[in-house]
Coordinates of C-alpha atoms and ligand atoms in Angstrom, one line a residue:
X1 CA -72.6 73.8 -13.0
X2 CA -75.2 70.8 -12.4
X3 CA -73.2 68.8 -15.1
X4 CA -69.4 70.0 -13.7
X5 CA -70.4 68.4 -10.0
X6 CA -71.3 65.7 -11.7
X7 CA -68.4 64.8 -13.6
X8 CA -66.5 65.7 -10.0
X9 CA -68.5 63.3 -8.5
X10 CA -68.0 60.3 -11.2
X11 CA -64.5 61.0 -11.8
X12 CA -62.7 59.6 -9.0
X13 CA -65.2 56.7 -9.1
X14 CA -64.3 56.1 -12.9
X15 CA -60.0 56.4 -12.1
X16 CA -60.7 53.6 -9.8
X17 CA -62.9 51.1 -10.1
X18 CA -64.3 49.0 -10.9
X19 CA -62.2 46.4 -9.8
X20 CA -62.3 42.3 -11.0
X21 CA -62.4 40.2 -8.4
X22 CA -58.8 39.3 -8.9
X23 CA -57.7 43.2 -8.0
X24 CA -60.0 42.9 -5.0
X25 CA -58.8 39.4 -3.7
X26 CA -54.6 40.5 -4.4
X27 CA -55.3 37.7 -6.8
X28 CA -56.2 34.8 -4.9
X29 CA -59.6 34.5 -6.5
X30 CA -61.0 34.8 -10.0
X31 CA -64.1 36.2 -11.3
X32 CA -67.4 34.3 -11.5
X33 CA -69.9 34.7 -14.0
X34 CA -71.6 37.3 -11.6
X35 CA -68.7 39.5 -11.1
X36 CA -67.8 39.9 -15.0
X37 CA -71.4 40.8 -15.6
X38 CA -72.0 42.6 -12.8
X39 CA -68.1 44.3 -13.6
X40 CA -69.0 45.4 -17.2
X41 CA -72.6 46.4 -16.3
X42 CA -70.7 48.9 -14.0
X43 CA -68.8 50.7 -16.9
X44 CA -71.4 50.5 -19.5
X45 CA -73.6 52.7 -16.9
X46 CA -70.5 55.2 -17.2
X47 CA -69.5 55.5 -20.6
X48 CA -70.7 54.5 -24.3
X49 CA -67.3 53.3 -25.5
X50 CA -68.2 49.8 -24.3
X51 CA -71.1 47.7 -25.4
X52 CA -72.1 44.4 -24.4
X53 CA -74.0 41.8 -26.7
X54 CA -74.6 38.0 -26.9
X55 CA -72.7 35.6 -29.1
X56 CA -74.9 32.5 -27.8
X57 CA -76.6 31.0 -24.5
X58 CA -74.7 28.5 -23.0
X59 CA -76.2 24.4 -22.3
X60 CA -76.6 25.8 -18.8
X61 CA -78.1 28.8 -19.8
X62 CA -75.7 31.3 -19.3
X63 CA -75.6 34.5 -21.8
X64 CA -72.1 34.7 -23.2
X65 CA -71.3 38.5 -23.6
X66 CA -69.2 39.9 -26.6
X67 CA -67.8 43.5 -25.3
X68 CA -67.3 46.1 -27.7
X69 CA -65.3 48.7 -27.0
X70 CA -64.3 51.7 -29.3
X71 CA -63.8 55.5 -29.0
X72 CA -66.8 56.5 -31.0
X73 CA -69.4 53.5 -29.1
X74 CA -69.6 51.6 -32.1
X75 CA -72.2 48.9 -31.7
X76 CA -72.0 47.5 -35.3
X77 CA -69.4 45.9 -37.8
X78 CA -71.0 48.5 -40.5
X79 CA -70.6 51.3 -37.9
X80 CA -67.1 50.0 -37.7
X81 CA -66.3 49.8 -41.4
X82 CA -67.8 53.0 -42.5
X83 CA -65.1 54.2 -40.2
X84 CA -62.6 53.0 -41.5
X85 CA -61.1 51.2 -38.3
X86 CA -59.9 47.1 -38.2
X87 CA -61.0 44.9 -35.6
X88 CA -59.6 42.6 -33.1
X89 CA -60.9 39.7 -31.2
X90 CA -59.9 38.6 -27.8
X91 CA -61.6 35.4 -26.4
X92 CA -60.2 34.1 -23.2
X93 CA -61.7 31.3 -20.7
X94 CA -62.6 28.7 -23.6
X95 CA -61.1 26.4 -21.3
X96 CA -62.2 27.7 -17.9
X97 CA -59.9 26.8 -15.7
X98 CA -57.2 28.6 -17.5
X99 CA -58.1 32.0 -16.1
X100 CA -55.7 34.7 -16.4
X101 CA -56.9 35.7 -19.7
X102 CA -60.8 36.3 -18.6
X103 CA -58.9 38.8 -15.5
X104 CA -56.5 40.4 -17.9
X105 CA -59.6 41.1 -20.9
X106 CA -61.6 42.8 -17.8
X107 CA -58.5 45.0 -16.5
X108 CA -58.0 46.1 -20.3
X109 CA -61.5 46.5 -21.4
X110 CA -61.6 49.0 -17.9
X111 CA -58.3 51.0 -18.9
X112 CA -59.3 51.2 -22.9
X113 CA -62.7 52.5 -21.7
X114 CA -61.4 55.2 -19.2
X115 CA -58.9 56.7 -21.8
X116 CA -55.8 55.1 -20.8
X117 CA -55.1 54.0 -23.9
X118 CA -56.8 55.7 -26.9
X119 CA -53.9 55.9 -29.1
X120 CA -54.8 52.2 -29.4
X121 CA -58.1 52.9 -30.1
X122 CA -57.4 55.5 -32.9
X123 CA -57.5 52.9 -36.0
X124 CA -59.5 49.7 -34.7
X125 CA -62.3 48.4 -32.5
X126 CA -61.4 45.7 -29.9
X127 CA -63.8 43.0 -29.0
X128 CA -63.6 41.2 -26.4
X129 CA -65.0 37.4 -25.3
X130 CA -64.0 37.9 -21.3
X131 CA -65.9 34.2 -20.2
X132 CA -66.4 32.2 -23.3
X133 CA -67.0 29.1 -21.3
X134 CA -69.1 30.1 -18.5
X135 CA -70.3 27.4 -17.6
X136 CA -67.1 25.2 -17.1
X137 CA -65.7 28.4 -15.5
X138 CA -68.8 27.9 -12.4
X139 CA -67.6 24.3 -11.5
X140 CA -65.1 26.4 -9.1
X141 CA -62.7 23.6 -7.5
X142 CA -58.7 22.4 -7.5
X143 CA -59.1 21.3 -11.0
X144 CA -55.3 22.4 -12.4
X145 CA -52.9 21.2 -10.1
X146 CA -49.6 22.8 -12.2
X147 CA -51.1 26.2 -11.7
X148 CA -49.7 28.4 -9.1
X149 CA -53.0 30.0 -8.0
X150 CA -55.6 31.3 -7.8
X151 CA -57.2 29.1 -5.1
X152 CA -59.9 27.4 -7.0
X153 CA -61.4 27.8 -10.9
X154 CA -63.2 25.9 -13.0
X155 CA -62.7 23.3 -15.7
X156 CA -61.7 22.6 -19.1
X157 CA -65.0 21.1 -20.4
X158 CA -68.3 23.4 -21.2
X159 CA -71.7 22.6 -20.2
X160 CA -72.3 19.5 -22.7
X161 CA -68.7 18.1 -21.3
X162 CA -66.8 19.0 -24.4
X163 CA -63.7 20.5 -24.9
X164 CA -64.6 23.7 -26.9
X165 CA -61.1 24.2 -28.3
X166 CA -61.6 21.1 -30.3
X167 CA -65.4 21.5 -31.3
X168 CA -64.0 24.0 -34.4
X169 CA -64.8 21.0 -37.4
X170 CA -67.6 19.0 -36.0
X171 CA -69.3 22.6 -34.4
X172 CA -71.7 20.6 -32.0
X173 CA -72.1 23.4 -28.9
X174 CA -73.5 26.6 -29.1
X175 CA -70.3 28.2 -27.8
X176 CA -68.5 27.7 -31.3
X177 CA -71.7 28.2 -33.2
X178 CA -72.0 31.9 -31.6
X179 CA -68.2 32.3 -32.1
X180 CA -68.3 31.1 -35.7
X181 CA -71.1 33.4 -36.4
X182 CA -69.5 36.3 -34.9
X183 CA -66.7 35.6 -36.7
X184 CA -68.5 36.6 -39.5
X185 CA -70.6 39.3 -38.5
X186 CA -67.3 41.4 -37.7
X187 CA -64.7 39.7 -39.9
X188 CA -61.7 40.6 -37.5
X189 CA -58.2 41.5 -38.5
X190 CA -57.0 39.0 -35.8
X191 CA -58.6 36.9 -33.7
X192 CA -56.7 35.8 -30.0
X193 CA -57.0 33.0 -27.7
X194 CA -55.5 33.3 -24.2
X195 CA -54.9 30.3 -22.2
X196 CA -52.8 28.5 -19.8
X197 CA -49.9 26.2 -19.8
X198 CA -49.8 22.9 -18.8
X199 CA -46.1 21.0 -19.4
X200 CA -42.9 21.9 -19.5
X201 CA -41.0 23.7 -17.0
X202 CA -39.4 27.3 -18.1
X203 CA -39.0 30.9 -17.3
X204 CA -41.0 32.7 -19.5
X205 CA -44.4 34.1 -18.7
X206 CA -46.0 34.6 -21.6
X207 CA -46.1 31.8 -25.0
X208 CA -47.6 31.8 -28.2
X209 CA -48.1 31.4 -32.0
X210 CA -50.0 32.2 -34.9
X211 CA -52.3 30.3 -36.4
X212 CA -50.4 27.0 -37.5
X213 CA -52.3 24.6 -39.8
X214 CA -50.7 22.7 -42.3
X215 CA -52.9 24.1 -44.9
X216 CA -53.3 27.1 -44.3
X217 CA -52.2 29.8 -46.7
X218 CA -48.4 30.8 -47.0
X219 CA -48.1 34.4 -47.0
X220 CA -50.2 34.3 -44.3
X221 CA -47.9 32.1 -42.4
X222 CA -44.9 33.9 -43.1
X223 CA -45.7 37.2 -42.4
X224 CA -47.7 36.1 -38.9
X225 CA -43.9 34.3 -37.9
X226 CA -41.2 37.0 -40.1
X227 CA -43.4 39.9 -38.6
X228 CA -46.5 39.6 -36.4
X229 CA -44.5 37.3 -34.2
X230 CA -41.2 39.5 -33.6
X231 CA -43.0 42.8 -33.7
X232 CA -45.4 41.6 -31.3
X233 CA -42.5 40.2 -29.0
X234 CA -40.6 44.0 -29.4
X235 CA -43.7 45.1 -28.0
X236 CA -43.6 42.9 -25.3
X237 CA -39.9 43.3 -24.7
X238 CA -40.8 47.4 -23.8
X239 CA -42.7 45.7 -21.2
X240 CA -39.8 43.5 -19.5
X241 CA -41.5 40.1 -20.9
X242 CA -39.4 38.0 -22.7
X243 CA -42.2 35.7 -24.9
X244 CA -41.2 32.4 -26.2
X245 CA -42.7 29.9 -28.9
X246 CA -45.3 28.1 -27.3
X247 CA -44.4 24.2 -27.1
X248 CA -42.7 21.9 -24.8
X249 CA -39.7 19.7 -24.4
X250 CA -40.1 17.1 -27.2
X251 CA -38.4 14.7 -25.1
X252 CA -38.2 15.2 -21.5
X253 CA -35.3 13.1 -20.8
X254 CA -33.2 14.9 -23.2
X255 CA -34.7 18.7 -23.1
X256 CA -32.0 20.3 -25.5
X257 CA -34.0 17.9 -28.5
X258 CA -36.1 20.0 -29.4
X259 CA -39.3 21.7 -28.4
X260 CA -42.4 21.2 -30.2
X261 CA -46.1 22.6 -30.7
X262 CA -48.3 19.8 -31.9
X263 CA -51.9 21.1 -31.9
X264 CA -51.7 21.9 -35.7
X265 CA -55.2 20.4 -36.7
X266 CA -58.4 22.5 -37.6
X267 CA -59.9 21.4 -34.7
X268 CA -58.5 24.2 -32.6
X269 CA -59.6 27.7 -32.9
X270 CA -56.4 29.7 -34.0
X271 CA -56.3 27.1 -36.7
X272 CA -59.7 27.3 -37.8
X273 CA -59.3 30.9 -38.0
X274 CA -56.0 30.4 -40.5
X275 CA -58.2 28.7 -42.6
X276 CA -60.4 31.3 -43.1
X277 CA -57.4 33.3 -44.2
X278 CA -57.4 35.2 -40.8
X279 CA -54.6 35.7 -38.6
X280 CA -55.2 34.3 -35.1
X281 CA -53.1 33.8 -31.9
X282 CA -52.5 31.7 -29.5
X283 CA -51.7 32.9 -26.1
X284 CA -50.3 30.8 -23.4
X285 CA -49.6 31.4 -20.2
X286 CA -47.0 29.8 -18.2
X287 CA -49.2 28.1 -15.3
X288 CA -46.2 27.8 -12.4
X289 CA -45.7 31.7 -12.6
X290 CA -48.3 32.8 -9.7
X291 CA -51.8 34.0 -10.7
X292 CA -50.8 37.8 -10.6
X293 CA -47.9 37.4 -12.6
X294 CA -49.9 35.6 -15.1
X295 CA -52.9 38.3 -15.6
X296 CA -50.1 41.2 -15.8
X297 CA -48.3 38.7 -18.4
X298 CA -51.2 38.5 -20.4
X299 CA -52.1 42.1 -19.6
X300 CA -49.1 42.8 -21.9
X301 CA -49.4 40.7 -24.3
X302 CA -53.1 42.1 -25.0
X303 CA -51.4 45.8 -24.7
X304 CA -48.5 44.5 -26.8
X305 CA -51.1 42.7 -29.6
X306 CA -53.0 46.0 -29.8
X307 CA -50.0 48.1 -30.6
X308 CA -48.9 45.8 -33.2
X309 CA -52.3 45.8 -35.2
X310 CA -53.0 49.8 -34.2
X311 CA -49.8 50.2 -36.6
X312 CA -49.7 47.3 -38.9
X313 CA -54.1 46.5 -39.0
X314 CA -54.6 48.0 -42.8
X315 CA -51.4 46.0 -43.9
X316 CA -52.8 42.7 -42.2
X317 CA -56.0 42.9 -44.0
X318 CA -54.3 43.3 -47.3
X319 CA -52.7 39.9 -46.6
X320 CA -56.1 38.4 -46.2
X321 CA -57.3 39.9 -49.1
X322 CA -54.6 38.4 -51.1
X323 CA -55.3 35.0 -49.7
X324 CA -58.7 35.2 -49.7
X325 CA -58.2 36.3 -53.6
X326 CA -55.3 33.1 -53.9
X327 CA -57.8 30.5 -52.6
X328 CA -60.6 31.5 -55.2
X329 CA -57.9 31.2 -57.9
X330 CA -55.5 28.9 -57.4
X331 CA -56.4 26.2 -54.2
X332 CA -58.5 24.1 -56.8
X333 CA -56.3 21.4 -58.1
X334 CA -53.3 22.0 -55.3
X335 CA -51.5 19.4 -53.4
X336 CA -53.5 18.8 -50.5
X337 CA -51.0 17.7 -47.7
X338 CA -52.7 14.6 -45.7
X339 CA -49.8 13.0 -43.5
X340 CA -47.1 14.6 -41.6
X341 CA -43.3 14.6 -40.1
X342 CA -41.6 17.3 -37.7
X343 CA -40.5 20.4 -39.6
X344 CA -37.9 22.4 -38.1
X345 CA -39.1 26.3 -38.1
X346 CA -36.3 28.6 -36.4
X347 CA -34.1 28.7 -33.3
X348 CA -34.4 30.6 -30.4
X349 CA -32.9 30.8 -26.3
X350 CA -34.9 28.8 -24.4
X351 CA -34.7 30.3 -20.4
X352 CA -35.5 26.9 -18.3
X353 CA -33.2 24.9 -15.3
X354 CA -31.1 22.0 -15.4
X355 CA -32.8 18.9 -14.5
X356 CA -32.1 15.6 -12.7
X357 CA -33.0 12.3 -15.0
X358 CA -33.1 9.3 -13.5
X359 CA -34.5 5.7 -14.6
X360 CA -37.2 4.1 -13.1
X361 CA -35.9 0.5 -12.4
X362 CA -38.1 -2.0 -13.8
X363 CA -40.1 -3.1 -11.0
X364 CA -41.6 0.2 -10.4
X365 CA -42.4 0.9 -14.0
X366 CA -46.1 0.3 -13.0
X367 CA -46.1 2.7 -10.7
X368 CA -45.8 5.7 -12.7
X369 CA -48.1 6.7 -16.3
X370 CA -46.9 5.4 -19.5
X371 CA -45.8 8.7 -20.7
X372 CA -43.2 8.9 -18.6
X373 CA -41.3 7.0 -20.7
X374 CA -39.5 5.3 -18.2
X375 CA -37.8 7.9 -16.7
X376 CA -38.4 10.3 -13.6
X377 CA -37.4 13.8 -14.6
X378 CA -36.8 16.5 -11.5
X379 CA -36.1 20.3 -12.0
X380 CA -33.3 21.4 -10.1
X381 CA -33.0 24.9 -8.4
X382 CA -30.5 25.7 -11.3
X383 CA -31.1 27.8 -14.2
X384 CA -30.0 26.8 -17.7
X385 CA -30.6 28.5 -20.8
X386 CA -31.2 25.8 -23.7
X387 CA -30.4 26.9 -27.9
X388 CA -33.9 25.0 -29.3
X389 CA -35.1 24.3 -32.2
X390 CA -38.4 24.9 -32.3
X391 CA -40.4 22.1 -34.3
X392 CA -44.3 21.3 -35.5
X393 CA -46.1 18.5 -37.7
X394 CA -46.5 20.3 -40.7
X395 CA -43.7 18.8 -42.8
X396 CA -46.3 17.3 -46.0
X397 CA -45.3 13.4 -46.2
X398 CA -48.4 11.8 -48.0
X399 CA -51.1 13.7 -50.2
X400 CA -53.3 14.1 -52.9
X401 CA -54.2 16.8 -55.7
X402 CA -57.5 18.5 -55.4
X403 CA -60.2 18.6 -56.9
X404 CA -62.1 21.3 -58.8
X405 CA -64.8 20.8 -56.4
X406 CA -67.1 18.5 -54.1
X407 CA -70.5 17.1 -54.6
X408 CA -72.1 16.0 -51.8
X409 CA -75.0 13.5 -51.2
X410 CA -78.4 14.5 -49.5
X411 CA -78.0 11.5 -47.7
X412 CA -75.5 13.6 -45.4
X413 CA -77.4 17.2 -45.2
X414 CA -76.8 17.6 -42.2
X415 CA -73.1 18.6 -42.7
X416 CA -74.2 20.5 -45.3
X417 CA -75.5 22.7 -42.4
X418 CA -72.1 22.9 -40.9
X419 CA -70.8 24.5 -44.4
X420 CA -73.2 27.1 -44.6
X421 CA -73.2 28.5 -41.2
X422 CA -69.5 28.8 -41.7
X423 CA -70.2 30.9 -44.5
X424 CA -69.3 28.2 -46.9
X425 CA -70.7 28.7 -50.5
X426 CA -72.8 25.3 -51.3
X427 CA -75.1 24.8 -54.5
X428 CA -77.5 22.3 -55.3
X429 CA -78.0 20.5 -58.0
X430 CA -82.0 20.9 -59.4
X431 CA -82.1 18.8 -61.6
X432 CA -80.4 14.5 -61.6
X433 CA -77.0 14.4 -63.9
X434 CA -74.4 12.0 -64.9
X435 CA -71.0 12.7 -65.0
X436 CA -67.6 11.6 -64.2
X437 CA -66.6 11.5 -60.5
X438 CA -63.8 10.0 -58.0
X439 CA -65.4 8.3 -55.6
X440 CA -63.4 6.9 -52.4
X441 CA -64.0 3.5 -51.5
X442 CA -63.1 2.0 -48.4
X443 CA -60.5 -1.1 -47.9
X444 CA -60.4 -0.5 -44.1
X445 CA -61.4 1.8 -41.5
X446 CA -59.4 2.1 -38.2
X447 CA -61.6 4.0 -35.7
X448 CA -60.4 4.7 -32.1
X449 CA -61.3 2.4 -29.3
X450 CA -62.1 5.0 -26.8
X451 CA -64.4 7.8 -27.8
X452 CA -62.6 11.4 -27.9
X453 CA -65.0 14.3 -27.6
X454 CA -68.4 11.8 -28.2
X455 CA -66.5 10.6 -31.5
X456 CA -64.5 7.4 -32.3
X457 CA -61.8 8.7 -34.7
X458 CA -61.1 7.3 -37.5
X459 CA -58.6 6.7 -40.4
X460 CA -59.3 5.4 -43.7
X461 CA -57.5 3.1 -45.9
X462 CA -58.7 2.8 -49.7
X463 CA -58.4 4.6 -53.3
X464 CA -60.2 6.9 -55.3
X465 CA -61.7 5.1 -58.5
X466 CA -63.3 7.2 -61.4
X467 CA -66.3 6.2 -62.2
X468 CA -69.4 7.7 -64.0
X469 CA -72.2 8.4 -61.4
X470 CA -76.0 9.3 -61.8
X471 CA -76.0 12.3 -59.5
X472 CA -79.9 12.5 -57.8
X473 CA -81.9 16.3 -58.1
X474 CA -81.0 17.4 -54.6
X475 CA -77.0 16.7 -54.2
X476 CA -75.2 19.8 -53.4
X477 CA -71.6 21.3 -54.8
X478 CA -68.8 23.1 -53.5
X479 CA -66.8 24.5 -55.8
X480 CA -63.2 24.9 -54.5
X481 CA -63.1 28.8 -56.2
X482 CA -64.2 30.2 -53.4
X483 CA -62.4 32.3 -50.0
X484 CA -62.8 29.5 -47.7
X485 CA -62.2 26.3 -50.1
X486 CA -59.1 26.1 -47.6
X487 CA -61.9 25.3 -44.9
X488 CA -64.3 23.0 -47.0
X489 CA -61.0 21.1 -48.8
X490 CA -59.9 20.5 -44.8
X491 CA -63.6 19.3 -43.9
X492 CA -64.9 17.4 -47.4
X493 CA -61.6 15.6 -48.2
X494 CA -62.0 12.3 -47.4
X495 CA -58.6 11.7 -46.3
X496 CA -58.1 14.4 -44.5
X497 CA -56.9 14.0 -41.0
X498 CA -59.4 16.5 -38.9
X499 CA -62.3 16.4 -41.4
X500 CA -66.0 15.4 -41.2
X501 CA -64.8 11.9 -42.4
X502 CA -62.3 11.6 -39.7
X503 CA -65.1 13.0 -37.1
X504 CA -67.6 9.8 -38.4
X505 CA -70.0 12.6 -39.6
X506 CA -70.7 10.0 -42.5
X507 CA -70.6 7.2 -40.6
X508 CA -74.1 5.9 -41.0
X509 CA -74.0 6.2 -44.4
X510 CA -70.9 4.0 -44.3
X511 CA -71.5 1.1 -42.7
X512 CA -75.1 0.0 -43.7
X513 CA -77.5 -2.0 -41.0
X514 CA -77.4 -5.1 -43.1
X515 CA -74.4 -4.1 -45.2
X516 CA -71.2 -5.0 -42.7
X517 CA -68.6 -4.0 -45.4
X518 CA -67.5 -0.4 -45.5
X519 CA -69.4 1.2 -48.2
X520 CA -68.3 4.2 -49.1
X521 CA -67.7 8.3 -48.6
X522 CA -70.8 10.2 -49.4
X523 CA -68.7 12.9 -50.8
X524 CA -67.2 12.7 -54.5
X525 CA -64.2 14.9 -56.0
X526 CA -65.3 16.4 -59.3
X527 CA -63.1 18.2 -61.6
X528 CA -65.7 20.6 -62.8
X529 CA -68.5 22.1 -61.5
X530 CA -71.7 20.2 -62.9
X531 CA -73.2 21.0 -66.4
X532 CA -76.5 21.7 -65.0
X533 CA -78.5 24.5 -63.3
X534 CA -77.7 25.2 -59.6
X535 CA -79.3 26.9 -57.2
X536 CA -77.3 28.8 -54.6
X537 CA -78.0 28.3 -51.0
X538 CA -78.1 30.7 -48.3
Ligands
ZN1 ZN1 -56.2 25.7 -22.8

């Protein structure tokens, strides 16, 4: 009787509340890092299908929580597994002022918790990342002027002033670290990132793609665009959203050209993922749609996403399997793409307006930012529906054939660390050796003038010689026969365009305090692991 007034008492509370602070405000405000605590605090006192850890404590101090939510109140990947079910990720907020996705993870993580959904919780656990960037998301202000509310939110940058969504190769903040170790704690099926728009102007709420780097494997890529992305989109159709290919106009004075997604490299998350073999999602929300329209968008899309995997999980992870299985075997001695061109992928209705062009006249070219292009482009009042092709870097124009493997100098341990807590298998060599290597040396180097993220950028001109090396007791390996050679081939290859190279992680063994002439990568290619005994590192 005691426990029956009870449940009367709690059940009306539960079918209501709690509400985010975007519910409360009729979505003029978003959610500090106050309410979302204080929010999920409120139903883990209610019910033990949600539980909250820590994936890493912010530059500012802030505890970033990782929700777990499950029928049966798992609270570890083992729990998980011995169940049986998959798991999904959802991180939103990595850049903080693109908020809808932090309100829409809080409204879902409420609904999965009080029942409304448990067919989608019958074959997988869903964790969620509601504030990954809590610090950048409590510099509250008029930071993102396309948006069309709420009233203030915070920025792009986290607490160290770095973009996160482009920390995924050099890993310097503890936001990726906690994410990258996560990552492998729970191995999920799928891993999401919601964001906002900023760019061209169309009429669909919701945008996104799979993971897209240029390497990363092709089954993988094909099912994510033949099924994951059209199943996902029927989902999402049930709902009355009408997703699009994230992009924009590839040129703005001529929109029916094209329309393009350039963030390929592994520097962004979704790509990252792809090159552990994971499937991954990027989620973009159109930013002129208001603020409500926006969190029920990617409301949606989450609900959409979960019906897709709640089906199609098991099949998924088979995929990975596979690639996971295709990367020990066959990745080793592959053509390693290293330069790009546009490839065209598919077509598809484009629902956008008719805009006025005009050209700036010559005198008041100053006035307006380079990009421009010389042209002032207005959108009229009138709809139009565009036919696009839809278009990305990833066409291979320049590359090389891989190695077997990389052996790496203890003069650069310190990305060595990067490797292994990515899960990376390194070796290391006990005992000196000679052998055969290809070593790159340097003609030029063409480093960025500005720094981008704390780096100068660079490029590198110059050949690979073979050459017989002695190889000092201490040097480590990485063979390429392993489930993430995609990731160490991306990050190790000299010439790769987003690798530790590229990011001047080698830079002071490069350029030598009295030397002045580029010396050279402290990384050689190897075709075969070294005929000595190797001790493997954990
Ligand atoms: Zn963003």
């Amino acid at each position: 009787m005691k426990k029956l007034f009870v449940l009367l008492l709690v059940l009306p509370v539960l079918a209501m509340g709690p509400l985010t602070r975007a519910e409360k405000t009729n979505f003029a405000e978003t959610s500090t890092y106050a309410d979302v605590m204080n929010f999920l605090w409120a139903l883990r006192t209610e019910s033990d299908r949600i539980h909250v850890k820590y994936i890493a404590t912010s530059a500012e101090g802030r505890k970033i929580p990782l929700v777990i939510v499950s029928k049966e109140g798992i609270k570890t990947p083992r729990e998980a597994k011995e169940l049986g079910k998959e798991i999904v990720y959802i991180e939103a907020n990595i850049h903080a002022g693109e908020v809808e996705g932090k309100e829409a993870s809080l409204m879902m993580i409420r609904d999965l918790v009080q029942g409304k959904y448990d067919d989608l919780l019958e074959n997988q656990v869903i964790l969620f990342c509601p504030i990954f960037n809590p610090d950048g998301n409590e510099k509250f202000g008029k930071h993102r002027y396309s948006d069309n509310g709420p009233q203030l939110a915070g920025v792009r940058y986290n607490g160290m002033g770095l973009d996160l969504n482009r920390d995924f190769v050099k890993q310097e903040t503890p936001e990726v670290m906690g994410l990258i170790r996560a990552l492998m704690e729970w191995d999920p099926v799928l891993f999401v990132d919601m964001h906002t728009t900023d760019g061209s102007y169309h009429r669909h709420v919701v945008t996104w793609t799979p993971q897209f780097a240029p390497w990363t494997d092709e089954e993988l890529m094909k099912y994510a665009w033949n099924r994951m992305f059209p199943g996902i989109n029927q989902n999402m159709k049930a709902e009355g959203y009408d997703p699009i290919p994230h992009g924009g106009f590839m040129d703005r004075k001529k929109p029916e050209k094209g329309w393009l997604f350039w963030a390929v490299l592994a520097r962004y998350g979704v790509n990252y993922v792809g090159l552990r073999n994971r499937f991954s999602i990027l989620d973009e929300n159109y930013a002129r749609a208001d603020f409500k329209t926006r969190v029920y968008g990617a409301y949606a899309f989450l609900k959409s996403i979960f019906r897709f995997t709640a089906v199609h999980g098991r099949e998924m992870r088979e995929i990975e399997r596979r690639a996971d299985l295709r990367a020990i075997k066959s990745y080793a001695g592959s053509f390693f793409p290293t330069e790009f061109g546009n490839k065209k992928l598919f077509e598809f209705s484009l629902k956008s307006y008719k805009f006025e062009i005009k050209k700036i006249p010559r005198k008041e070219l100053s006035r307006y930012p380079s990009w421009f292009g010389g042209y002032l482009v207005k959108k009229t009042d009138e709809f139009k529906t565009y036919k696009m092709s839809y278009f990305a870097p990833i066409k291979p124009e320049k590359g090389i054939t891989l190695p077997d493997g990389y052996i790496i100098l203890p003069v650069v341990k310190d990305v060595v660390d990067i490797l292994l807590r990515n899960g990376i298998t390194v070796e290391r060599l006990l005992k000196p050796l000679e052998m055969e290597v290809e070593e790159f040396r340097i003609d030029k180097i063409e480093a960025s003038p500005l720094p981008f993220q704390g780096h100068h950028l660079k490029k590198f001109k110059g050949k690979y010689v073979k050459t017989r090396k002695r190889i000092p007791a201490g040097s480590y390996f990485v063979s390429l026969h392993q489930p993430l050679a995609r990731l160490a081939a991306v990050m190790l290859e000299p010439l790769s365009p987003d690798g530790f190279a590229a990011w001047g992680l080698f830079d002071r063994v490069i350029v030598h305090e009295w030397g002045g002439r580029p010396w050279m990568i402290p990384v050689y290619r190897v075709s075969h692991r070294p005929k000595t005994k190797l001790l493997i590192m954990k």
